[in-house]
Short mmCIF file of C-alpha atoms and ligand atoms in Angstrom, two decimals:
data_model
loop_
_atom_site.label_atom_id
_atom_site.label_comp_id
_atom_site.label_asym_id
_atom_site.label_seq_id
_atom_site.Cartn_x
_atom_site.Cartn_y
_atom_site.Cartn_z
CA UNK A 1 106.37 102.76 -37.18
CA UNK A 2 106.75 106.31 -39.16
CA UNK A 3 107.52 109.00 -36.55
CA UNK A 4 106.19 112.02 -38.76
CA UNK A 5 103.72 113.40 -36.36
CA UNK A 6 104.14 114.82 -33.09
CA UNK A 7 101.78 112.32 -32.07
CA UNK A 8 103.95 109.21 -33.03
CA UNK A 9 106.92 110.96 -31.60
CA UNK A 10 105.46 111.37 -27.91
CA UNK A 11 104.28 107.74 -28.71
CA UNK A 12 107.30 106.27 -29.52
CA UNK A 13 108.95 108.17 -26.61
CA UNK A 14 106.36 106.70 -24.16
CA UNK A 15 107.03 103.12 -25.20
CA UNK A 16 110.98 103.90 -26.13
CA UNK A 17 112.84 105.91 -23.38
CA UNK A 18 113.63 106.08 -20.03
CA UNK A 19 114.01 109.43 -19.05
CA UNK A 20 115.29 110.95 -16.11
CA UNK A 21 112.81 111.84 -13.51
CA UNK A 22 109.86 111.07 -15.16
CA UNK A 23 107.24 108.44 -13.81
CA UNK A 24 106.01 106.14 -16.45
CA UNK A 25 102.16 106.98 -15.26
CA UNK A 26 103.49 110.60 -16.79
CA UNK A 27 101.71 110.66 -20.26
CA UNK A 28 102.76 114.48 -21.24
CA UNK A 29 106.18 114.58 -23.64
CA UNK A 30 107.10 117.87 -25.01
CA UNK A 31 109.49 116.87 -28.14
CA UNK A 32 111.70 119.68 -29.25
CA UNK A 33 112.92 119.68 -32.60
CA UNK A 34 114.42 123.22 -33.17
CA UNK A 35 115.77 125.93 -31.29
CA UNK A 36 117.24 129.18 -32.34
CA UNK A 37 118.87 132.26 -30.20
CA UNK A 38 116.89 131.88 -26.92
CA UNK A 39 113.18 130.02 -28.26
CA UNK A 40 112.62 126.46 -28.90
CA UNK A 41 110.32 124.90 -31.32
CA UNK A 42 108.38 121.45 -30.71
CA UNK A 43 106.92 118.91 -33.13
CA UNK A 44 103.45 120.52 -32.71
CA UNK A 45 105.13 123.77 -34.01
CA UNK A 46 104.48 125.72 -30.45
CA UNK A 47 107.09 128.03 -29.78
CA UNK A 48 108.45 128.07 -26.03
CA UNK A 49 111.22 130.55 -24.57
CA UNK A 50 113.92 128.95 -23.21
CA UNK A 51 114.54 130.61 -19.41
CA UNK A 52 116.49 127.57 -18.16
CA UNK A 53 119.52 127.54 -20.71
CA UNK A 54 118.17 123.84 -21.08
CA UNK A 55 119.80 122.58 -17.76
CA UNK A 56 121.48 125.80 -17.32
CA UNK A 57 124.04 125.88 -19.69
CA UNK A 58 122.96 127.44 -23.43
CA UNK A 59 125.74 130.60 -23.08
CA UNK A 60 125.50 131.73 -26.50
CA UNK A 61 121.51 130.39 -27.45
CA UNK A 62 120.53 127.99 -29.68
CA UNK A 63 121.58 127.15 -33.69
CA UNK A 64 124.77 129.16 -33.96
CA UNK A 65 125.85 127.81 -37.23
CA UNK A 66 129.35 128.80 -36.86
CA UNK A 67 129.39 125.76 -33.79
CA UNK A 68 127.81 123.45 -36.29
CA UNK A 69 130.47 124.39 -38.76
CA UNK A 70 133.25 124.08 -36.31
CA UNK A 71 132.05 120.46 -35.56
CA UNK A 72 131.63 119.39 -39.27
CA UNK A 73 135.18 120.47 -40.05
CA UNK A 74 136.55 119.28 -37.41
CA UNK A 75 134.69 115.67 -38.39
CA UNK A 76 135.84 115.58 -41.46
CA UNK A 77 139.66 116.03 -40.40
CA UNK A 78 139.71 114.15 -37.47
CA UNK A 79 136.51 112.71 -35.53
CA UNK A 80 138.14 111.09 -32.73
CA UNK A 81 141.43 109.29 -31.17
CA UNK A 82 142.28 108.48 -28.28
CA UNK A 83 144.03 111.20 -25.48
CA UNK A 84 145.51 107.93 -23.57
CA UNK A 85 149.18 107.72 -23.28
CA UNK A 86 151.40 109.52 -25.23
CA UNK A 87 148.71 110.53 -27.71
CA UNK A 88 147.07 113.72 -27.63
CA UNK A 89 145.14 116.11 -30.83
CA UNK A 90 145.49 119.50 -32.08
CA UNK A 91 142.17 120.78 -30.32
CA UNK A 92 142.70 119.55 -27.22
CA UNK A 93 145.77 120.97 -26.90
CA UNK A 94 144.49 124.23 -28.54
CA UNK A 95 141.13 124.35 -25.68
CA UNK A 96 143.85 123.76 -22.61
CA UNK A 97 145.65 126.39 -23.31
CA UNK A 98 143.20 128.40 -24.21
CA UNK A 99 141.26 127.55 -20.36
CA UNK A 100 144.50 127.74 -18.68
CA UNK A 101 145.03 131.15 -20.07
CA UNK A 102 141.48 132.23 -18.49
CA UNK A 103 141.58 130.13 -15.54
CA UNK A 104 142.85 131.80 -11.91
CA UNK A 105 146.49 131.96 -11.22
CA UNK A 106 148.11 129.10 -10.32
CA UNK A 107 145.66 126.32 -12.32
CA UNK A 108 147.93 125.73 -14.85
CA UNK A 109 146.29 122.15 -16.18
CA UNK A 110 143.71 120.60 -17.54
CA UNK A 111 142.06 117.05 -17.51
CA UNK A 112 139.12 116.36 -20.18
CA UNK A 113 136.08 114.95 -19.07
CA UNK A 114 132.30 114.39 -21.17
CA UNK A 115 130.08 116.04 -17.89
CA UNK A 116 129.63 117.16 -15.04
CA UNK A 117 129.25 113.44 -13.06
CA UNK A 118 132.37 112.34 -14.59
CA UNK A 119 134.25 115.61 -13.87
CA UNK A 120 133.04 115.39 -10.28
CA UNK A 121 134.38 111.54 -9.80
CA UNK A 122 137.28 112.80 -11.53
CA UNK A 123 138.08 115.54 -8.99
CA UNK A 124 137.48 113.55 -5.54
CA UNK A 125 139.69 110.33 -6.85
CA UNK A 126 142.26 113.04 -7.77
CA UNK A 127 141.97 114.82 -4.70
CA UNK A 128 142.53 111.39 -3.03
CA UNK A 129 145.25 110.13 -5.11
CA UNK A 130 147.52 113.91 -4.61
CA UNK A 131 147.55 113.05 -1.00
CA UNK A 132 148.61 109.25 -1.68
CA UNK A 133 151.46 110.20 -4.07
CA UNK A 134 152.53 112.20 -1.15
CA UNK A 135 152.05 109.57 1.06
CA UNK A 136 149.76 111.06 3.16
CA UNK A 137 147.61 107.85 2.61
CA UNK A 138 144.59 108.58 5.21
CA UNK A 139 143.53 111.65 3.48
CA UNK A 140 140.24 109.61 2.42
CA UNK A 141 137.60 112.16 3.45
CA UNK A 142 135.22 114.56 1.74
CA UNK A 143 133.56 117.48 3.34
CA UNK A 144 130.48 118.43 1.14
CA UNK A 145 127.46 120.32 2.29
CA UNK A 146 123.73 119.74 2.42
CA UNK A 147 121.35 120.77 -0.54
CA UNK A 148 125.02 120.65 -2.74
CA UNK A 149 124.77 118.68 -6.28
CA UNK A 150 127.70 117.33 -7.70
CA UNK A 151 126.11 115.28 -10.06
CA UNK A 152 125.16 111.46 -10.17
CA UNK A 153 128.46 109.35 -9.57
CA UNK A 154 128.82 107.55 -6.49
CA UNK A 155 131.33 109.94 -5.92
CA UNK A 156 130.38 113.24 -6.76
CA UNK A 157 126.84 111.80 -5.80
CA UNK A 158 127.97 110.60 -2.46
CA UNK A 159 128.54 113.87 -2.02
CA UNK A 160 125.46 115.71 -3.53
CA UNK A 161 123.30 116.64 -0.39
CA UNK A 162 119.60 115.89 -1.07
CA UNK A 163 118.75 112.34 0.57
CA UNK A 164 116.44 111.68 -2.43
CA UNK A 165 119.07 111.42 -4.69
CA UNK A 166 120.60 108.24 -2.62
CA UNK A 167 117.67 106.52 -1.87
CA UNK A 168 117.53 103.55 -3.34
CA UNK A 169 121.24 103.14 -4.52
CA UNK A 170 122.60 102.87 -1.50
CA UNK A 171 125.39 101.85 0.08
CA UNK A 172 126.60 105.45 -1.19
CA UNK A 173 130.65 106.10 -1.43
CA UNK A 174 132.08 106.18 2.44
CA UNK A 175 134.05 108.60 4.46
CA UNK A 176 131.72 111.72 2.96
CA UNK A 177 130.53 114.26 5.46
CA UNK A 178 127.62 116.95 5.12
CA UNK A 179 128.35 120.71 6.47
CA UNK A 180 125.32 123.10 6.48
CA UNK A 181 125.03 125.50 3.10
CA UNK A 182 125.29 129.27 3.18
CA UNK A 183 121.57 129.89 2.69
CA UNK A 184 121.29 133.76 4.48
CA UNK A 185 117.39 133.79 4.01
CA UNK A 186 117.09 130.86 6.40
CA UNK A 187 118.35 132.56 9.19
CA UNK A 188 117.49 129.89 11.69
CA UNK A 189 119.97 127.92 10.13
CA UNK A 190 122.21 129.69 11.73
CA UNK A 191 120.93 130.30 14.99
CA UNK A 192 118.80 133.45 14.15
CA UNK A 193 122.10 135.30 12.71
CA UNK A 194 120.96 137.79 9.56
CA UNK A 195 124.29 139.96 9.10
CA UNK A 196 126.19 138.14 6.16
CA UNK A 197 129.62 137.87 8.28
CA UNK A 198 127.48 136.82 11.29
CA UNK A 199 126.24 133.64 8.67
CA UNK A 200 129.93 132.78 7.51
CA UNK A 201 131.16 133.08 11.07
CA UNK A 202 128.99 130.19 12.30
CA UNK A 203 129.75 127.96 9.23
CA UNK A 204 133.40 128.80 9.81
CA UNK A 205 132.80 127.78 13.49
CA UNK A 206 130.75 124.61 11.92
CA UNK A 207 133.92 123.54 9.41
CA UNK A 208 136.43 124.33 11.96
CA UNK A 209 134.28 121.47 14.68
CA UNK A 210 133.86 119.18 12.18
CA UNK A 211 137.80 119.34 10.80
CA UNK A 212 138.36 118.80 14.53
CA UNK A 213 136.12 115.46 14.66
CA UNK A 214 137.29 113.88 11.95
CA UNK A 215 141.13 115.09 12.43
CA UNK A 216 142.43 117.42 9.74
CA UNK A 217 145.20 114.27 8.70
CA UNK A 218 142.08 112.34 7.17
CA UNK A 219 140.57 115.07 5.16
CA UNK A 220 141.19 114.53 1.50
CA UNK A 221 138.96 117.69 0.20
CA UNK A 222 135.89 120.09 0.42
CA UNK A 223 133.74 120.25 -2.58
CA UNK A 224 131.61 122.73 -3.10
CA UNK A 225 129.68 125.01 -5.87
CA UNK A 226 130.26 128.56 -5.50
CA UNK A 227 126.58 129.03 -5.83
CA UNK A 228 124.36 126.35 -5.15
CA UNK A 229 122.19 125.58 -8.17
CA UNK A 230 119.67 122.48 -7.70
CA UNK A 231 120.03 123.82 -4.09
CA UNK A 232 118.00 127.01 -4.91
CA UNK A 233 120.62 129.62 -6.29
CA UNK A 234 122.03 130.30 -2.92
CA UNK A 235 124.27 132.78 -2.80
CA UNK A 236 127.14 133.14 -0.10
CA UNK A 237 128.02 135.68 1.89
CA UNK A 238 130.67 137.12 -0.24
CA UNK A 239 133.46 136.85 2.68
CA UNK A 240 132.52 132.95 2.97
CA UNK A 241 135.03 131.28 -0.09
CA UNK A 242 137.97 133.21 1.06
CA UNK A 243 137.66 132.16 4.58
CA UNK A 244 137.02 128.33 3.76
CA UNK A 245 139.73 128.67 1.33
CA UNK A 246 141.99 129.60 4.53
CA UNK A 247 140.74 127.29 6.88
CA UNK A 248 141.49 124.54 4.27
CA UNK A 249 144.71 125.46 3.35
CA UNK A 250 145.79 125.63 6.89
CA UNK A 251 144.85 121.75 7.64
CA UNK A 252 146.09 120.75 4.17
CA UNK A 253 142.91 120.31 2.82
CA UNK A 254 142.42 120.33 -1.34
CA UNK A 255 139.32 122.87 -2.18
CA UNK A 256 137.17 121.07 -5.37
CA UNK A 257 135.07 124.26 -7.32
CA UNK A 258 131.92 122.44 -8.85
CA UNK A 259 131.70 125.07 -11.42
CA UNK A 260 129.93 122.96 -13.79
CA UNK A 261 126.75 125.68 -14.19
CA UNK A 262 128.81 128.84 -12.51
CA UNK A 263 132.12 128.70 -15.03
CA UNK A 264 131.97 130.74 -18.72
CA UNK A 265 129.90 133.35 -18.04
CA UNK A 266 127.23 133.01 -16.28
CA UNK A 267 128.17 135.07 -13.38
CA UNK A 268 130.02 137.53 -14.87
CA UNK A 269 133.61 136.24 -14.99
CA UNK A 270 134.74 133.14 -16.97
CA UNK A 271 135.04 131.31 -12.99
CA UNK A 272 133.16 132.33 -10.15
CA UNK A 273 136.43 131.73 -8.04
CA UNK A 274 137.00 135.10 -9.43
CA UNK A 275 133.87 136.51 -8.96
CA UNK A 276 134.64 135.36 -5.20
CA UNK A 277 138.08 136.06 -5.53
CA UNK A 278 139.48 132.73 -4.45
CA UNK A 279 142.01 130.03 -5.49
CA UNK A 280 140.88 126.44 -5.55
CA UNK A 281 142.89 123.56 -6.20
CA UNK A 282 140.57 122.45 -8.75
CA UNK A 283 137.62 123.54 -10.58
CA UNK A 284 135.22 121.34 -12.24
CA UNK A 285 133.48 122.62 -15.54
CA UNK A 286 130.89 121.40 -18.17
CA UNK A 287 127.66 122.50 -19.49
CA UNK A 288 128.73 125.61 -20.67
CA UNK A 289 132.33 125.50 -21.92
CA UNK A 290 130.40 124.10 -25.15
CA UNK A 291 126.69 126.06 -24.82
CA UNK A 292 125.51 121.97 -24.84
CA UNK A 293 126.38 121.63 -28.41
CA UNK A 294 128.43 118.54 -27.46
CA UNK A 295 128.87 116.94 -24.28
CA UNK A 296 131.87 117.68 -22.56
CA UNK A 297 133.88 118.73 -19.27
CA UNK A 298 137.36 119.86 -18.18
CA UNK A 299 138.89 119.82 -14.63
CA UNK A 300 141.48 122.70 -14.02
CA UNK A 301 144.14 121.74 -11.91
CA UNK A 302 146.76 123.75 -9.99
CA UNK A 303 150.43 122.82 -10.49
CA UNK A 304 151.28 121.71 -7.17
CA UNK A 305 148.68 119.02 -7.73
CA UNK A 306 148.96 118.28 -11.18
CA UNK A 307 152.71 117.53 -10.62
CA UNK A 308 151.83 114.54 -8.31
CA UNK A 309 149.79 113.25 -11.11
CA UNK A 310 152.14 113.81 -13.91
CA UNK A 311 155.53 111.84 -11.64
CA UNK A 312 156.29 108.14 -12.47
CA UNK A 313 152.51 106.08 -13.49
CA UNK A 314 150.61 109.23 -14.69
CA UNK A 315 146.91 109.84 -13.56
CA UNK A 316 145.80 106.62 -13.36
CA UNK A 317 141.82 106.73 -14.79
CA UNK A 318 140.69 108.01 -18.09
CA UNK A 319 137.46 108.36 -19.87
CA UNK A 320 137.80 106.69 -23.70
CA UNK A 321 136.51 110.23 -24.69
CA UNK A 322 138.84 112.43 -23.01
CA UNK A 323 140.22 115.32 -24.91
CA UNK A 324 137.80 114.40 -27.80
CA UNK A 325 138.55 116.47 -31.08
CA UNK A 326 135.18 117.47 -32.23
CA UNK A 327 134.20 118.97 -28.62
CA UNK A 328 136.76 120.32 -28.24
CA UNK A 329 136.87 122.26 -31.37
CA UNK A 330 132.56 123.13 -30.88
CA UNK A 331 134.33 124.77 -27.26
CA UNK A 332 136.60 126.71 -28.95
CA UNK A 333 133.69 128.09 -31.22
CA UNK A 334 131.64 128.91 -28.13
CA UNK A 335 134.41 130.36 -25.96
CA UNK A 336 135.02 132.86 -29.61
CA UNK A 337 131.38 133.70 -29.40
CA UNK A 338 131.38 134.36 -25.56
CA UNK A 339 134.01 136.56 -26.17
CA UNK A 340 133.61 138.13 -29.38
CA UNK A 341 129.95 139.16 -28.29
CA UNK A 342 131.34 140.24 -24.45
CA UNK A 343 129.17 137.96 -22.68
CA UNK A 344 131.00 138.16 -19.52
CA UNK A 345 129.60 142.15 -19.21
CA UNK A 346 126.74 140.86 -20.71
CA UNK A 347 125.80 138.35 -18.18
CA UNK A 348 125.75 141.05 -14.83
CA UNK A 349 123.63 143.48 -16.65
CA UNK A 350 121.00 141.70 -18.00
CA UNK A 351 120.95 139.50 -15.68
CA UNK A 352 120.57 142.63 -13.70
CA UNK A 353 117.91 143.95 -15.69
CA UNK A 354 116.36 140.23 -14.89
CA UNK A 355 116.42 141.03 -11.30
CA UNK A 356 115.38 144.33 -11.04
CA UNK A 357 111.96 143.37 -13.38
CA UNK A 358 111.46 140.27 -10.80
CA UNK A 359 111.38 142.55 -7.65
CA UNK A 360 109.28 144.97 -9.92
CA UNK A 361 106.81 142.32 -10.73
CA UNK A 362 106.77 139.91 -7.95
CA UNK A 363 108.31 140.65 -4.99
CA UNK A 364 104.91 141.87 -3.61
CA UNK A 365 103.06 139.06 -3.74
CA UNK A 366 102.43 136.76 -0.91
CA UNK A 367 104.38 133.67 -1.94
CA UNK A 368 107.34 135.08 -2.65
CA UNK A 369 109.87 134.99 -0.27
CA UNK A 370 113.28 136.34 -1.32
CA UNK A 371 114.29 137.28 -4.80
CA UNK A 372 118.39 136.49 -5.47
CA UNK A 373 121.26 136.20 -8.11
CA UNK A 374 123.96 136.43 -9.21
CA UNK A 375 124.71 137.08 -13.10
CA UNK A 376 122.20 134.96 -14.85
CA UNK A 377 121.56 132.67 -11.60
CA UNK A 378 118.19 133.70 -10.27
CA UNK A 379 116.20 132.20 -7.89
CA UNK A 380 112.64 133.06 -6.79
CA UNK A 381 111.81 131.57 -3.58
CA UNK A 382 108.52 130.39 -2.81
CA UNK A 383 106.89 130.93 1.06
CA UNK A 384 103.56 129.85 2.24
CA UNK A 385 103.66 132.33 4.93
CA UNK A 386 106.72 135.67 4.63
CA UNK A 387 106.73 136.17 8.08
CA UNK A 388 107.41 132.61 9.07
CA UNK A 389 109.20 132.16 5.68
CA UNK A 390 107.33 128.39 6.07
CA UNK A 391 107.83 126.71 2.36
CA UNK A 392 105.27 126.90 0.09
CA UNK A 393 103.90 123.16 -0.47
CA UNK A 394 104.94 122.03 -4.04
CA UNK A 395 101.95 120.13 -5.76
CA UNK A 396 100.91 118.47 -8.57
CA UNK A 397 100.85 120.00 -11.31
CA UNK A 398 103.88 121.61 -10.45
CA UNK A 399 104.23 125.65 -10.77
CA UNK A 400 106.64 125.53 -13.66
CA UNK A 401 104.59 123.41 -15.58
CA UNK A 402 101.82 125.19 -15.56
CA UNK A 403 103.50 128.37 -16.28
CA UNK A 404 104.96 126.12 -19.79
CA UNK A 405 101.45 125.39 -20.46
CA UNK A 406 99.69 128.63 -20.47
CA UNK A 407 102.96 130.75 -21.85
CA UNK A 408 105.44 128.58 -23.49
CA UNK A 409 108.28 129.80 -20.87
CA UNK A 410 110.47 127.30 -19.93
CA UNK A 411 111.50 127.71 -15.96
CA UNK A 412 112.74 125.13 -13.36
CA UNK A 413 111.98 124.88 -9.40
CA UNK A 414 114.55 123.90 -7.40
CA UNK A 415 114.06 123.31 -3.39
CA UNK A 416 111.02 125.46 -3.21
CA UNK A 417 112.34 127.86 -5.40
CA UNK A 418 111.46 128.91 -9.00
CA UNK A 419 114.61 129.47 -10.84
CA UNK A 420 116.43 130.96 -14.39
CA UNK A 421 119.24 130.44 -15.96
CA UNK A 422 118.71 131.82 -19.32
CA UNK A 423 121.13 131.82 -22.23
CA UNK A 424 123.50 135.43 -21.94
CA UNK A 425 122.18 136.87 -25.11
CA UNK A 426 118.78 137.22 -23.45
CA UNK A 427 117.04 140.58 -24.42
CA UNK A 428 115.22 142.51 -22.51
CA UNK A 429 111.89 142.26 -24.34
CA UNK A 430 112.54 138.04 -23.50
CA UNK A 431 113.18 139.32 -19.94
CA UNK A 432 110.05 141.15 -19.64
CA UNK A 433 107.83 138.00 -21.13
CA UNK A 434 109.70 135.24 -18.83
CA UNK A 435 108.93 137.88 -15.81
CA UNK A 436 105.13 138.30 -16.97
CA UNK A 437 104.99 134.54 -17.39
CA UNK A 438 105.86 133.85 -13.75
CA UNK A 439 103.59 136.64 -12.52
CA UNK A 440 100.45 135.39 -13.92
CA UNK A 441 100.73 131.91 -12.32
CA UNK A 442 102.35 133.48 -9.01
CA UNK A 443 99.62 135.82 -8.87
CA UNK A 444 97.16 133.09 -8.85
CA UNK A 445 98.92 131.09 -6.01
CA UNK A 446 97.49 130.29 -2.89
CA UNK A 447 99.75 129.43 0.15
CA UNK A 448 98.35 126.23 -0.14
CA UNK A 449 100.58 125.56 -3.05
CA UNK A 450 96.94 125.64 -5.01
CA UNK A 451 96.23 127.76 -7.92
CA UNK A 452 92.98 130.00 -7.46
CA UNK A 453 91.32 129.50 -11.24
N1 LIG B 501 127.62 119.68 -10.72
C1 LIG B 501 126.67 120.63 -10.73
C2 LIG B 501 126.84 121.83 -9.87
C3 LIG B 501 125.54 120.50 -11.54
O1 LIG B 501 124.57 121.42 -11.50
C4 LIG B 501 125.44 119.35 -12.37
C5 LIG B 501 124.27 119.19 -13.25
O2 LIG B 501 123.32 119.94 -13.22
C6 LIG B 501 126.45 118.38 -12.31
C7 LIG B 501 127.52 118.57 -11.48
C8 LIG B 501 126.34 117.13 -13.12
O3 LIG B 501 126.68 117.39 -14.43
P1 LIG B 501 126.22 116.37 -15.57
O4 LIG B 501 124.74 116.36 -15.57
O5 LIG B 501 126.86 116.96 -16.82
O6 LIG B 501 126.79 115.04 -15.25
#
């Protein structure tokens, strides 16, 4: 079979792959072949503008040649060994002090991972195993929170909060237990309370209870992302983090960032622990320490628990690519970009510009519901009805499909929200025409979750 035409591609894909998500009744494949700053290009030659960052994680855009350089050399020196044991590589070395040199105070270590999922198994069997080497053996729990994703391990997954990412796979991992999210705009979540510090005082109240249930001595960790991403881009109540963080660290309890779409940039400081101005024990990164160009993630770990797993056996799991050369030298290429081209400022002000242009735009128009972000997290959520703030329905075809179709921008709904992530080099002119695209398909949509023609 020659796959020269677009046609044989999607073909070949059809009969070939099993992608994530996708029914096999699904006969639509959109093959990209190129991409370049923030557009994409498919094999049909149509052009699309990438307001997703992929899945939320191109910092520095598309075909930077100085990555692909950075990967070549680094091929041609050394391509891979192993990080087990005593053996280690230049550019591993190079990218953990480099992130422990950005990282908060305190998070002096790093442990290599290829993802998100693997960094998220990572952190809960290391949050397990501290407490064991300490001999504080029933520390087995893991308070997570409803609409979280942590990726698709059983034990970041266990604790991802969306039932329909366990059904069918269970039994999921054990001793995992679900807290409500901060989620402000669903104020009957928290008994009718709108004022942010009324919000964080009843999930304070809510942790506090369930520590008490399940007795602080079995607690192991809390995972959670600063901002929840699949869950809609919700946004705390900025005194939330620091007051978790001190309930936690009263009862002994290790506090897991998932930073895998918040770290590098995209909300304005390398970590959003800063941005909240807390301390975790660990933080969990991917996706954007390399912009996607390879597939990696790294863990950073504070001291006090790192020196547990440094005593007598070591940490006692690795992944075969852990500490792999060639990502880590494409990292160190993007982390020069994101700083050589100040992408942390970058990130705050136009994803500020972002915002402002969405309440401009859409904010008057009947299905929207609340307009939020943070940095380049937005979130446009979608009512059927503002004064009940009732859901909008989500049908087939679904909203950010259609808007692909009829403008080429590429945008993502998550829980009954439409959301962007865009690469930080976004310019305002690709602000304006990912805003534009929204509005004419918002415009056009009826409570119903129907589009008028
Ligand atoms: N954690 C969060 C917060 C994520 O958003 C994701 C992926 O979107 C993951 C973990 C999983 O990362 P990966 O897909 O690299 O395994």
């Amino acid at each position: 079979m020659t796959l020269s035409t677009a046609a044989a591609l999607a073909a070949a894909d059809r009969a070939r792959i099993i992608h994530p998500y996708l029914p096999g009744s699904a006969e639509e494949r959109v093959v990209m072949t190129h991409g370049s700053g923030c557009r994409l290009t498919d094999a049909e030659g149509r052009s699309y503008l990438d307001a997703t960052g992929g899945l939320w994680l191109a910092q520095i855009g598309h075909g930077r040649e100085e990555v692909a350089r950075a990967a070549y050399e680094q091929m041609a020196k050394l391509e891979y060994f192993t990080s087990f044991w005593e053996f280690s590589n230049d550019r591993a070395i190079e990218l953990a002090t480099r992130l422990t040199a950005i990282a908060p105070e305190g998070l002096g270590h790093v442990y290599f991972t290829s993802g998100g999922s693997e960094g998220n198994e990572a952190a809960v069997k290391m949050a397990r195993y501290y407490h064991h080497r300490r001999g504080d053996t029933s520390r087995t729990w893991i308070l997570a929170r409803h609409k979280a994703y942590h990726g698709v391990g059983y034990g970041g997954g266990s604790a991802t909060g969306f039932p329909v990412y366990h059904e069918g796979f269970a039994p999921m991992m054990p001793h995992v237990s679900h807290l409500t999210p901060p989620w402000p705009y669903r104020s009957e979540l928290y008994g009718g309370a709108t004022e942010p510090e009324a919000v964080t005082d009843f999930l304070i109240r809510e942790l506090e209870e369930r520590i008490a249930e399940i007795g602080p001595g079995n607690i192991a960790a809390m995972i959670g992302e600063p901002i929840m991403g699949v869950g809609g881009m919700l946004v705390p109540p900025a005194d939330y983090w620091p007051r978790v963080r001190e309930v936690l660290t009263r009862h002994g309890i290790l506090l897991i960032l998932d930073e895998v779409v918040t770290a590098y940039g995209r909300v304005g400081s390398w970590f959003a622990a800063q941005h909240f101005g807390v301390t975790p024990d660990i933080i969990v990164t991917a996706k954007g320490i390399t912009s996607g160009y390879t597939p990696l993630g790294a863990l950073l770990v504070a001291d006090h628990v790192a020196e547990q797993l440094l005593a007598d056996t070591g940490f006692p799991m690795g992944y075969t690519y852990n500490g792999h050369p060639v990502a880590a030298a494409v990292a160190l290429a993007n982390l020069d970009i994101i700083e050589r081209e100040g992408l942390l400022d970058r990130a705050p002000k136009i994803g500020g510009y972002l915002h402002d242009r969405l309440v401009e735009h859409l904010a008057e128009l009947p299905v929207v519901g609340e307009i939020r972000s943070v940095g380049m997290m937005l979130a446009v959520e979608l009512v059927a009805d503002r004064s009940t703030r009732a859901p909008l329905p989500m049908l087939q075809p679904m909203l950010p499909d259609v808007i692909r179709r009829e403008t080429g921008v590429i945008v993502r709904d998550c829980a009954h929200s439409l959301v962007l992530s865009p690469p930080l080099i976004l310019t305002e002119d690709e602000a304006d025409e990912a805003v534009a695209a929204m509005r004419s398909v918002l415009e056009r949509t009826l409570p119903t979750g129907e589009l008028r023609s």
